[in-house]
Amino acid sequence: RYVRQLQRLQLLFSPTAADARGAREFVEEAAQDFARQHPDVVLYVSPHSGPGPAPVLRAEYLNGTVRDELIASKTSEEIAQLAIKLANQSGLDIIRIRKPFHTDNPSVQGQWHPLTNKPSILTVQGPRLQPQ
Amino acid sequence: PAMAARLLLRAARPLLAGTGRGAGLGTGLGTALSTAPSTAPSTVPSTAPSPEKKRWLRAYLELQRLQAPPQRRSEKPNWDYHAEIQAFSYRLQENFALDLLKTAFVNPCYIESEEARRRQLGLDKDAVALQLQDNSGLAERGLRFARAYLAQCFEGAYPELPAKGVEALVNFLTSQELVSYVAQNLSVQDLALCRDFPAPPDVLQRTFLAVIGALLESSGPERTGIFVRDFLIPQLIGKDLFEVWEVVNPMGLLLEELTKRNISAPEPRITRQLGVSTVLPVYFVGLYCDKKILAEGPGETLLAAEEEAARVALRKLYGYTENRRPWDYSKPKQGLAAEKAISSN
């Protein structure tokens, strides 16, 4: 069955900073809808007062990866879309995929080896049998 | 000018919290603008020192942070146990009775360590005894159900497989490494309450089986059966029968199987051979019953090839070849529900 790989989202922002305005609007308007639509993701909202670090959306996945996304000077809709994107991702590292194809069954009829089409030693090769 | 400088400072301020908070805007202005953070946002932690500190001090504090012992997730900030447990039940798409689920995560070692701690702090007898029940009962019930259900599944899917083979498969699927691997990837290690961190595999196995037990109590045997099927049986993908089941004498086992089906004993013959006089010969030995081919297997020496051919023959007889039908994960029909409920314990 499908198990959403995103465990929790932590929204760390400051209540007075200018670039956290989108984060504050997200918390006021869209955060509850997001939490209702994704009941298997725990959403933590932690405002820290005073001048602090930049507002960040921290995503923790089931395999332990923690991903921080800057949400400074983003609008509320952009943050909502970002949250949905993080919710649909798995926690695997985002690296270059070497090939866009993969197969678990590389060979259907069996991989060729030097003895594939050679007849076995036991096959008797004699004069042609008379038709019955 | 002053406003613009302040906004510029805001944009260039670091991602890093902590001691940077105390640095005033005036004194931090020059240093912050000149030492803009160059680290990528996805890897920066929140408690690293700010660029206002000296470079060597930052390196030292970073080293201290990296060498600190790993902590449980429940001891880090932003943790709500009830919300996490609810999210856990939604994530697995199952309805759990939440109090049963909370009991399922409590391990006996946690209760002992908590009582010892309370006794050490000098509380009297009543306060020492915790009101929590541990998960051993649930774990035992979960284990029994899982074993019975898996044995039933395998007997249905591979009717030719003997009891020892079914037992080997069930033991593999309920073994410590596999169950603790499944539990870790389902975030059970964050929710489980146990004495040491990181939780040892037997604790994770017990907790996962207790979760299965809790599900059995809350939702009944059919849903628990579907749960066990969805999470434990995919671990068999890509595994060969004899990787899981150790068979010492495949030829003897094959002779037993053939006598049960009244087929004469197999006659091994060399079918193909390559490189006989070299260091790496390859022999293909075929097993013939009444001059009809049963199976063929490769090997380095004649004995190894014969054993491999016996294994291939056993796989064919038990129906556990690589090209068998994949497992059926579809929703069970309503009519089978009653049958499953009666036959499972």
GROMACS .gro file of C-alpha atoms in nm:
model
  477
    1ARG     CA    1   0.000   0.000   0.000
    2TYR     CA    2   0.106   0.360  -0.037
    3VAL     CA    3   0.283   0.504   0.267
    4ARG     CA    4   0.357   0.876   0.247
    5GLN     CA    5   0.727   0.920   0.303
    6LEU     CA    6   0.701   1.264   0.458
    7GLN     CA    7   0.686   1.234   0.836
    8ARG     CA    8   0.668   1.591   0.959
    9LEU     CA    9   0.698   1.948   0.840
   10GLN     CA   10   0.834   2.212   1.074
   11LEU     CA   11   0.761   2.572   0.986
   12LEU     CA   12   1.021   2.790   1.161
   13PHE     CA   13   0.965   3.161   1.113
   14SER     CA   14   0.974   3.488   1.300
   15PRO     CA   15   0.652   3.678   1.374
   16THR     CA   16   0.801   4.020   1.298
   17ALA     CA   17   1.050   3.972   1.016
   18ALA     CA   18   0.959   4.124   0.682
   19ASP     CA   19   1.055   3.825   0.469
   20ALA     CA   20   0.846   3.589   0.681
   21ARG     CA   21   0.525   3.758   0.568
   22GLY     CA   22   0.437   3.475   0.332
   23ALA     CA   23   0.497   3.224   0.610
   24ARG     CA   24   0.266   3.414   0.846
   25GLU     CA   25  -0.007   3.432   0.581
   26PHE     CA   26   0.036   3.061   0.510
   27VAL     CA   27  -0.010   2.984   0.879
   28GLU     CA   28  -0.318   3.204   0.899
   29GLU     CA   29  -0.492   3.080   0.586
   30ALA     CA   30  -0.363   2.767   0.418
   31ALA     CA   31  -0.189   2.565   0.691
   32GLN     CA   32  -0.508   2.418   0.833
   33ASP     CA   33  -0.628   2.310   0.488
   34PHE     CA   34  -0.294   2.150   0.419
   35ALA     CA   35  -0.304   1.967   0.751
   36ARG     CA   36  -0.657   1.845   0.683
   37GLN     CA   37  -0.573   1.721   0.336
   38HIS     CA   38  -0.258   1.546   0.457
   39PRO     CA   39  -0.352   1.381   0.787
   40ASP     CA   40  -0.044   1.160   0.785
   41VAL     CA   41   0.199   1.454   0.797
   42VAL     CA   42   0.251   1.624   1.133
   43LEU     CA   43   0.275   2.001   1.084
   44TYR     CA   44   0.462   2.193   1.354
   45VAL     CA   45   0.439   2.572   1.351
   46SER     CA   46   0.702   2.733   1.571
   47PRO     CA   47   0.741   3.108   1.559
   48HIS     CA   48   1.054   3.230   1.736
   49SER     CA   49   1.036   3.591   1.843
   50GLY     CA   50   1.304   3.849   1.780
   51PRO     CA   51   1.554   3.873   1.495
   52GLY     CA   52   1.650   3.516   1.416
   53PRO     CA   53   1.740   3.301   1.120
   54ALA     CA   54   1.562   3.309   0.789
   55PRO     CA   55   1.219   3.142   0.770
   56VAL     CA   56   1.259   2.778   0.677
   57LEU     CA   57   1.034   2.483   0.605
   58ARG     CA   58   1.200   2.169   0.738
   59ALA     CA   59   1.080   1.835   0.603
   60GLU     CA   60   1.170   1.506   0.773
   61TYR     CA   61   1.125   1.182   0.586
   62LEU     CA   62   1.084   0.822   0.694
   63ASN     CA   63   1.436   0.726   0.592
   64GLY     CA   64   1.583   1.001   0.809
   65THR     CA   65   1.663   1.272   0.553
   66VAL     CA   66   1.597   1.624   0.672
   67ARG     CA   67   1.541   1.882   0.401
   68ASP     CA   68   1.533   2.257   0.466
   69GLU     CA   69   1.365   2.487   0.218
   70LEU     CA   70   1.395   2.863   0.245
   71ILE     CA   71   1.058   3.036   0.235
   72ALA     CA   72   1.185   3.395   0.274
   73SER     CA   73   0.990   3.636   0.056
   74LYS     CA   74   0.759   3.371  -0.086
   75THR     CA   75   0.386   3.418  -0.110
   76SER     CA   76   0.143   3.199   0.076
   77GLU     CA   77   0.041   3.007  -0.239
   78GLU     CA   78   0.402   2.937  -0.327
   79ILE     CA   79   0.464   2.801   0.021
   80ALA     CA   80   0.154   2.583  -0.008
   81GLN     CA   81   0.275   2.445  -0.340
   82LEU     CA   82   0.618   2.384  -0.193
   83ALA     CA   83   0.463   2.197   0.099
   84ILE     CA   84   0.262   1.976  -0.139
   85LYS     CA   85   0.576   1.910  -0.345
   86LEU     CA   86   0.767   1.805  -0.032
   87ALA     CA   87   0.476   1.588   0.077
   88ASN     CA   88   0.481   1.395  -0.250
   89GLN     CA   89   0.857   1.338  -0.247
   90SER     CA   90   1.040   1.048  -0.095
   91GLY     CA   91   1.338   1.109   0.125
   92LEU     CA   92   1.594   0.986  -0.124
   93ASP     CA   93   1.880   1.225  -0.200
   94ILE     CA   94   1.821   1.453  -0.493
   95ILE     CA   95   2.111   1.366  -0.716
   96ARG     CA   96   2.160   1.329  -1.084
   97ILE     CA   97   1.990   1.012  -1.211
   98ARG     CA   98   2.240   0.836  -1.429
   99LYS     CA   99   1.990   0.664  -1.654
  100PRO     CA  100   1.620   0.731  -1.696
  101PHE     CA  101   1.538   0.360  -1.720
  102HIS     CA  102   1.568   0.064  -1.487
  103THR     CA  103   1.441  -0.288  -1.507
  104ASP     CA  104   1.432  -0.569  -1.256
  105ASN     CA  105   1.401  -0.831  -1.529
  106PRO     CA  106   1.674  -0.754  -1.780
  107SER     CA  107   1.617  -1.075  -1.968
  108VAL     CA  108   1.287  -1.248  -2.040
  109GLN     CA  109   1.397  -1.573  -2.201
  110GLY     CA  110   1.718  -1.606  -2.000
  111GLN     CA  111   2.047  -1.429  -2.056
  112TRP     CA  112   2.264  -1.570  -2.331
  113HIS     CA  113   2.566  -1.769  -2.220
  114PRO     CA  114   2.803  -1.955  -2.450
  115LEU     CA  115   2.612  -2.279  -2.407
  116THR     CA  116   2.266  -2.148  -2.490
  117ASN     CA  117   2.226  -2.259  -2.843
  118LYS     CA  118   2.471  -2.544  -2.838
  119PRO     CA  119   2.301  -2.884  -2.843
  120SER     CA  120   2.368  -3.105  -2.542
  121ILE     CA  121   2.623  -3.387  -2.566
  122LEU     CA  122   2.354  -3.644  -2.512
  123THR     CA  123   2.172  -3.562  -2.835
  124VAL     CA  124   2.221  -3.858  -3.057
  125GLN     CA  125   2.307  -3.768  -3.412
  126GLY     CA  126   2.256  -4.072  -3.620
  127PRO     CA  127   2.118  -4.157  -3.963
  128ARG     CA  128   1.773  -4.020  -4.029
  129LEU     CA  129   1.495  -4.232  -3.876
  130GLN     CA  130   1.253  -4.390  -4.125
  131PRO     CA  131   0.912  -4.222  -4.130
  132GLN     CA  132   0.648  -4.440  -3.958
  133PRO     CA  133   1.931   5.502   0.352
  134ALA     CA  134   1.909   5.359   0.703
  135MET     CA  135   1.594   5.166   0.608
  136ALA     CA  136   1.752   5.041   0.288
  137ALA     CA  137   2.063   4.936   0.476
  138ARG     CA  138   1.845   4.749   0.727
  139LEU     CA  139   1.655   4.569   0.450
  140LEU     CA  140   1.981   4.480   0.281
  141LEU     CA  141   2.106   4.341   0.609
  142ARG     CA  142   1.787   4.135   0.646
  143ALA     CA  143   1.834   3.979   0.304
  144ALA     CA  144   2.195   3.895   0.367
  145ARG     CA  145   2.151   3.765   0.721
  146PRO     CA  146   2.254   3.409   0.786
  147LEU     CA  147   2.032   3.105   0.811
  148LEU     CA  148   2.210   3.018   1.130
  149ALA     CA  149   2.048   3.095   1.463
  150GLY     CA  150   2.194   3.094   1.809
  151THR     CA  151   2.444   3.350   1.914
  152GLY     CA  152   2.393   3.562   1.607
  153ARG     CA  153   2.071   3.680   1.760
  154GLY     CA  154   2.249   3.889   2.017
  155ALA     CA  155   2.469   4.074   1.769
  156GLY     CA  156   2.338   4.424   1.727
  157LEU     CA  157   2.253   4.559   1.388
  158GLY     CA  158   2.512   4.829   1.401
  159THR     CA  159   2.808   4.616   1.490
  160GLY     CA  160   2.694   4.328   1.276
  161LEU     CA  161   2.645   4.546   0.969
  162GLY     CA  162   2.995   4.540   0.831
  163THR     CA  163   3.072   4.179   0.913
  164ALA     CA  164   2.740   4.044   0.796
  165LEU     CA  165   2.757   4.217   0.461
  166SER     CA  166   3.109   4.105   0.401
  167THR     CA  167   3.072   3.748   0.520
  168ALA     CA  168   2.752   3.644   0.347
  169PRO     CA  169   2.672   3.276   0.406
  170SER     CA  170   2.776   3.056   0.122
  171THR     CA  171   2.644   2.723   0.244
  172ALA     CA  172   2.352   2.560   0.063
  173PRO     CA  173   2.021   2.593   0.250
  174SER     CA  174   1.941   2.225   0.252
  175THR     CA  175   2.234   2.117   0.467
  176VAL     CA  176   2.266   2.401   0.718
  177PRO     CA  177   2.158   2.314   1.072
  178SER     CA  178   1.991   2.569   1.289
  179THR     CA  179   2.232   2.573   1.580
  180ALA     CA  180   2.563   2.633   1.400
  181PRO     CA  181   2.755   2.945   1.505
  182SER     CA  182   2.703   3.266   1.312
  183PRO     CA  183   2.965   3.426   1.086
  184GLU     CA  184   3.022   3.699   1.342
  185LYS     CA  185   3.235   3.453   1.542
  186LYS     CA  186   3.594   3.384   1.454
  187ARG     CA  187   3.661   3.120   1.192
  188TRP     CA  188   3.850   2.885   1.422
  189LEU     CA  189   3.577   2.910   1.685
  190ARG     CA  190   3.312   2.824   1.428
  191ALA     CA  191   3.513   2.521   1.319
  192TYR     CA  192   3.552   2.408   1.681
  193LEU     CA  193   3.183   2.448   1.761
  194GLU     CA  194   3.087   2.266   1.442
  195LEU     CA  195   3.315   1.977   1.542
  196GLN     CA  196   3.157   1.968   1.887
  197ARG     CA  197   2.813   1.958   1.731
  198LEU     CA  198   2.907   1.674   1.499
  199GLN     CA  199   3.064   1.471   1.776
  200ALA     CA  200   2.769   1.508   2.010
  201PRO     CA  201   2.591   1.176   2.077
  202PRO     CA  202   2.277   1.114   1.870
  203GLN     CA  203   1.955   1.201   2.045
  204ARG     CA  204   1.609   1.055   2.024
  205ARG     CA  205   1.370   1.250   1.806
  206SER     CA  206   1.144   1.290   2.107
  207GLU     CA  207   1.415   1.488   2.286
  208LYS     CA  208   1.466   1.730   1.999
  209PRO     CA  209   1.240   2.036   1.966
  210ASN     CA  210   0.899   2.011   1.798
  211TRP     CA  211   0.760   1.679   1.913
  212ASP     CA  212   0.397   1.602   1.988
  213TYR     CA  213   0.350   1.234   2.078
  214HIS     CA  214  -0.026   1.222   2.033
  215ALA     CA  215  -0.012   1.394   1.694
  216GLU     CA  216   0.269   1.164   1.582
  217ILE     CA  217   0.071   0.856   1.681
  218GLN     CA  218  -0.234   0.982   1.493
  219ALA     CA  219  -0.020   1.053   1.188
  220PHE     CA  220   0.126   0.702   1.219
  221SER     CA  221  -0.217   0.544   1.201
  222TYR     CA  222  -0.314   0.763   0.902
  223ARG     CA  223   0.012   0.686   0.727
  224LEU     CA  224  -0.056   0.313   0.742
  225GLN     CA  225  -0.418   0.377   0.633
  226GLU     CA  226  -0.547   0.184   0.931
  227ASN     CA  227  -0.786   0.273   1.213
  228PHE     CA  228  -0.617   0.198   1.538
  229ALA     CA  229  -0.764   0.229   1.884
  230LEU     CA  230  -0.521   0.495   2.002
  231ASP     CA  231  -0.481   0.374   2.358
  232LEU     CA  232  -0.400   0.021   2.234
  233LEU     CA  233  -0.148   0.171   1.996
  234LYS     CA  234   0.012   0.373   2.274
  235THR     CA  235   0.044   0.058   2.486
  236ALA     CA  236   0.198  -0.117   2.187
  237PHE     CA  237   0.488   0.129   2.183
  238VAL     CA  238   0.574   0.090   2.552
  239ASN     CA  239   0.854  -0.160   2.601
  240PRO     CA  240   0.934  -0.339   2.929
  241CYS     CA  241   1.288  -0.198   2.934
  242TYR     CA  242   1.142   0.153   2.928
  243ILE     CA  243   0.916   0.081   3.226
  244GLU     CA  244   1.209  -0.062   3.423
  245SER     CA  245   1.434   0.231   3.343
  246GLU     CA  246   1.163   0.482   3.432
  247GLU     CA  247   1.093   0.310   3.764
  248ALA     CA  248   1.463   0.298   3.842
  249ARG     CA  249   1.495   0.665   3.763
  250ARG     CA  250   1.201   0.754   3.983
  251ARG     CA  251   1.334   0.543   4.266
  252GLN     CA  252   1.667   0.717   4.231
  253LEU     CA  253   1.499   1.054   4.252
  254GLY     CA  254   1.358   0.944   4.586
  255LEU     CA  255   0.984   0.919   4.520
  256ASP     CA  256   0.775   0.691   4.742
  257LYS     CA  257   0.634   0.355   4.639
  258ASP     CA  258   0.307   0.472   4.485
  259ALA     CA  259   0.464   0.728   4.261
  260VAL     CA  260   0.732   0.484   4.150
  261ALA     CA  261   0.495   0.232   3.995
  262LEU     CA  262   0.401   0.360   3.650
  263GLN     CA  263   0.046   0.320   3.528
  264LEU     CA  264   0.167   0.195   3.190
  265GLN     CA  265   0.118  -0.156   3.059
  266ASP     CA  266   0.391  -0.292   2.841
  267ASN     CA  267   0.357  -0.443   2.499
  268SER     CA  268   0.467  -0.803   2.559
  269GLY     CA  269   0.111  -0.941   2.554
  270LEU     CA  270   0.027  -0.754   2.234
  271ALA     CA  271   0.360  -0.856   2.081
  272GLU     CA  272   0.301  -1.222   2.153
  273ARG     CA  273  -0.049  -1.211   2.007
  274GLY     CA  274   0.079  -1.024   1.704
  275LEU     CA  275   0.356  -1.278   1.649
  276ARG     CA  276   0.117  -1.572   1.674
  277PHE     CA  277  -0.128  -1.413   1.433
  278ALA     CA  278   0.144  -1.314   1.187
  279ARG     CA  279   0.293  -1.664   1.185
  280ALA     CA  280  -0.044  -1.832   1.145
  281TYR     CA  281  -0.152  -1.595   0.870
  282LEU     CA  282   0.174  -1.621   0.676
  283ALA     CA  283   0.174  -2.000   0.706
  284GLN     CA  284  -0.181  -2.006   0.574
  285CYS     CA  285  -0.084  -1.774   0.285
  286PHE     CA  286   0.208  -1.987   0.181
  287GLU     CA  287   0.018  -2.312   0.210
  288GLY     CA  288  -0.245  -2.163  -0.018
  289ALA     CA  289  -0.001  -2.022  -0.269
  290TYR     CA  290   0.252  -2.308  -0.280
  291PRO     CA  291   0.056  -2.622  -0.197
  292GLU     CA  292   0.348  -2.849  -0.290
  293LEU     CA  293   0.588  -2.683  -0.046
  294PRO     CA  294   0.657  -2.910   0.256
  295ALA     CA  295   0.598  -2.795   0.610
  296LYS     CA  296   0.965  -2.733   0.672
  297GLY     CA  297   0.984  -2.499   0.374
  298VAL     CA  298   0.678  -2.303   0.490
  299GLU     CA  299   0.827  -2.282   0.837
  300ALA     CA  300   1.156  -2.155   0.698
  301LEU     CA  301   0.979  -1.885   0.495
  302VAL     CA  302   0.768  -1.776   0.794
  303ASN     CA  303   1.077  -1.769   1.019
  304PHE     CA  304   1.257  -1.556   0.767
  305LEU     CA  305   0.970  -1.309   0.741
  306THR     CA  306   0.936  -1.276   1.119
  307SER     CA  307   1.311  -1.267   1.183
  308GLN     CA  308   1.471  -0.983   1.373
  309GLU     CA  309   1.660  -0.814   1.088
  310LEU     CA  310   1.370  -0.809   0.847
  311VAL     CA  311   1.108  -0.689   1.094
  312SER     CA  312   1.339  -0.426   1.243
  313TYR     CA  313   1.423  -0.305   0.890
  314VAL     CA  314   1.054  -0.270   0.806
  315ALA     CA  315   0.990  -0.100   1.141
  316GLN     CA  316   1.270   0.150   1.092
  317ASN     CA  317   1.141   0.256   0.757
  318LEU     CA  318   0.796   0.309   0.904
  319SER     CA  319   0.929   0.545   1.176
  320VAL     CA  320   0.855   0.299   1.457
  321GLN     CA  321   1.196   0.379   1.607
  322ASP     CA  322   1.086   0.740   1.677
  323LEU     CA  323   0.764   0.640   1.849
  324ALA     CA  324   0.885   0.338   2.046
  325LEU     CA  325   0.962   0.405   2.409
  326CYS     CA  326   1.266   0.207   2.512
  327ARG     CA  327   1.566   0.236   2.736
  328ASP     CA  328   1.855   0.279   2.497
  329PHE     CA  329   1.895   0.479   2.181
  330PRO     CA  330   1.916   0.383   1.893
  331ALA     CA  331   1.665   0.108   1.963
  332PRO     CA  332   1.814  -0.243   1.923
  333PRO     CA  333   1.658  -0.467   1.657
  334ASP     CA  334   1.480  -0.700   1.901
  335VAL     CA  335   1.304  -0.401   2.060
  336LEU     CA  336   1.194  -0.282   1.715
  337GLN     CA  337   1.075  -0.631   1.627
  338ARG     CA  338   0.875  -0.655   1.949
  339THR     CA  339   0.725  -0.310   1.894
  340PHE     CA  340   0.622  -0.387   1.537
  341LEU     CA  341   0.463  -0.717   1.639
  342ALA     CA  342   0.284  -0.532   1.919
  343VAL     CA  343   0.152  -0.286   1.659
  344ILE     CA  344   0.020  -0.584   1.463
  345GLY     CA  345  -0.136  -0.715   1.786
  346ALA     CA  346  -0.300  -0.376   1.852
  347LEU     CA  347  -0.437  -0.373   1.499
  348LEU     CA  348  -0.573  -0.723   1.552
  349GLU     CA  349  -0.757  -0.607   1.864
  350SER     CA  350  -0.891  -0.291   1.703
  351SER     CA  351  -0.982  -0.390   1.347
  352GLY     CA  352  -1.015  -0.767   1.343
  353PRO     CA  353  -0.827  -1.044   1.162
  354GLU     CA  354  -0.907  -0.959   0.799
  355ARG     CA  355  -0.761  -0.609   0.804
  356THR     CA  356  -0.462  -0.728   1.005
  357GLY     CA  357  -0.409  -1.004   0.751
  358ILE     CA  358  -0.407  -0.749   0.469
  359PHE     CA  359  -0.164  -0.535   0.672
  360VAL     CA  360   0.076  -0.826   0.727
  361ARG     CA  361   0.050  -0.921   0.361
  362ASP     CA  362   0.124  -0.567   0.244
  363PHE     CA  363   0.425  -0.506   0.462
  364LEU     CA  364   0.598  -0.840   0.514
  365ILE     CA  365   0.543  -1.038   0.196
  366PRO     CA  366   0.709  -0.782  -0.040
  367GLN     CA  367   1.033  -0.853   0.145
  368LEU     CA  368   1.039  -1.185  -0.040
  369ILE     CA  369   1.070  -1.016  -0.379
  370GLY     CA  370   1.394  -1.111  -0.544
  371LYS     CA  371   1.469  -1.379  -0.287
  372ASP     CA  372   1.528  -1.735  -0.395
  373LEU     CA  373   1.374  -2.025  -0.201
  374PHE     CA  374   1.705  -2.176  -0.100
  375GLU     CA  375   1.845  -1.843   0.019
  376VAL     CA  376   1.574  -1.846   0.281
  377TRP     CA  377   1.554  -2.219   0.347
  378GLU     CA  378   1.879  -2.397   0.421
  379VAL     CA  379   1.871  -2.742   0.267
  380VAL     CA  380   2.177  -2.958   0.335
  381ASN     CA  381   2.102  -3.249   0.106
  382PRO     CA  382   1.888  -3.139  -0.189
  383MET     CA  383   1.934  -3.471  -0.366
  384GLY     CA  384   1.789  -3.668  -0.074
  385LEU     CA  385   1.496  -3.428  -0.052
  386LEU     CA  386   1.440  -3.463  -0.425
  387LEU     CA  387   1.437  -3.844  -0.397
  388GLU     CA  388   1.175  -3.821  -0.122
  389GLU     CA  389   0.959  -3.590  -0.331
  390LEU     CA  390   0.982  -3.813  -0.635
  391THR     CA  391   0.895  -4.127  -0.440
  392LYS     CA  392   0.591  -3.944  -0.305
  393ARG     CA  393   0.479  -3.880  -0.661
  394ASN     CA  394   0.575  -4.233  -0.778
  395ILE     CA  395   0.838  -4.120  -1.025
  396SER     CA  396   1.156  -4.324  -1.059
  397ALA     CA  397   1.486  -4.201  -0.925
  398PRO     CA  398   1.662  -3.937  -1.133
  399GLU     CA  399   1.960  -4.028  -1.341
  400PRO     CA  400   2.221  -3.756  -1.364
  401ARG     CA  401   2.395  -3.709  -1.698
  402ILE     CA  402   2.632  -3.442  -1.819
  403THR     CA  403   2.449  -3.229  -2.073
  404ARG     CA  404   2.708  -2.970  -2.154
  405GLN     CA  405   3.057  -2.901  -2.043
  406LEU     CA  406   3.304  -2.626  -2.105
  407GLY     CA  407   3.663  -2.583  -2.016
  408VAL     CA  408   3.714  -2.926  -1.859
  409SER     CA  409   4.090  -2.908  -1.845
  410THR     CA  410   4.105  -2.547  -1.725
  411VAL     CA  411   4.090  -2.392  -1.379
  412LEU     CA  412   3.727  -2.283  -1.425
  413PRO     CA  413   3.528  -2.564  -1.578
  414VAL     CA  414   3.150  -2.541  -1.621
  415TYR     CA  415   2.941  -2.857  -1.620
  416PHE     CA  416   2.569  -2.868  -1.691
  417VAL     CA  417   2.424  -3.179  -1.531
  418GLY     CA  418   2.072  -3.283  -1.630
  419LEU     CA  419   1.849  -3.507  -1.417
  420TYR     CA  420   1.650  -3.756  -1.624
  421CYS     CA  421   1.355  -3.958  -1.494
  422ASP     CA  422   1.256  -4.238  -1.734
  423LYS     CA  423   1.467  -4.074  -2.000
  424LYS     CA  424   1.266  -3.749  -1.971
  425ILE     CA  425   1.439  -3.433  -1.854
  426LEU     CA  426   1.348  -3.310  -1.508
  427ALA     CA  427   1.591  -3.024  -1.450
  428GLU     CA  428   1.932  -2.903  -1.548
  429GLY     CA  429   2.181  -2.714  -1.338
  430PRO     CA  430   2.529  -2.568  -1.383
  431GLY     CA  431   2.823  -2.600  -1.151
  432GLU     CA  432   3.199  -2.580  -1.126
  433THR     CA  433   3.256  -2.945  -1.045
  434LEU     CA  434   3.036  -3.241  -1.130
  435LEU     CA  435   2.914  -3.276  -0.773
  436ALA     CA  436   2.828  -2.908  -0.747
  437ALA     CA  437   2.645  -2.924  -1.076
  438GLU     CA  438   2.445  -3.227  -0.967
  439GLU     CA  439   2.346  -3.054  -0.643
  440GLU     CA  440   2.243  -2.743  -0.833
  441ALA     CA  441   2.038  -2.953  -1.071
  442ALA     CA  442   1.863  -3.112  -0.770
  443ARG     CA  443   1.786  -2.764  -0.636
  444VAL     CA  444   1.646  -2.652  -0.971
  445ALA     CA  445   1.429  -2.966  -0.979
  446LEU     CA  446   1.301  -2.893  -0.627
  447ARG     CA  447   1.219  -2.536  -0.723
  448LYS     CA  448   1.022  -2.659  -1.022
  449LEU     CA  449   0.836  -2.917  -0.813
  450TYR     CA  450   0.743  -2.670  -0.539
  451GLY     CA  451   0.640  -2.405  -0.787
  452TYR     CA  452   0.883  -2.145  -0.651
  453THR     CA  453   1.064  -2.069  -0.978
  454GLU     CA  454   1.160  -1.720  -1.086
  455ASN     CA  455   0.891  -1.711  -1.350
  456ARG     CA  456   0.603  -1.798  -1.116
  457ARG     CA  457   0.298  -1.572  -1.093
  458PRO     CA  458   0.370  -1.272  -0.870
  459TRP     CA  459   0.189  -1.250  -0.537
  460ASP     CA  460  -0.172  -1.139  -0.549
  461TYR     CA  461  -0.216  -0.813  -0.360
  462SER     CA  462  -0.568  -0.735  -0.472
  463LYS     CA  463  -0.847  -0.666  -0.225
  464PRO     CA  464  -0.998  -0.990  -0.098
  465LYS     CA  465  -1.360  -1.056  -0.194
  466GLN     CA  466  -1.629  -1.047   0.074
  467GLY     CA  467  -1.700  -1.421   0.057
  468LEU     CA  468  -1.351  -1.517   0.165
  469ALA     CA  469  -1.367  -1.292   0.468
  470ALA     CA  470  -1.564  -1.539   0.676
  471GLU     CA  471  -1.337  -1.825   0.580
  472LYS     CA  472  -1.028  -1.629   0.682
  473ALA     CA  473  -1.185  -1.524   1.011
  474ILE     CA  474  -1.263  -1.883   1.101
  475SER     CA  475  -0.932  -2.034   1.001
  476SER     CA  476  -0.704  -1.772   1.158
  477ASN     CA  477  -0.676  -1.781   1.536
   0.00000   0.00000   0.00000
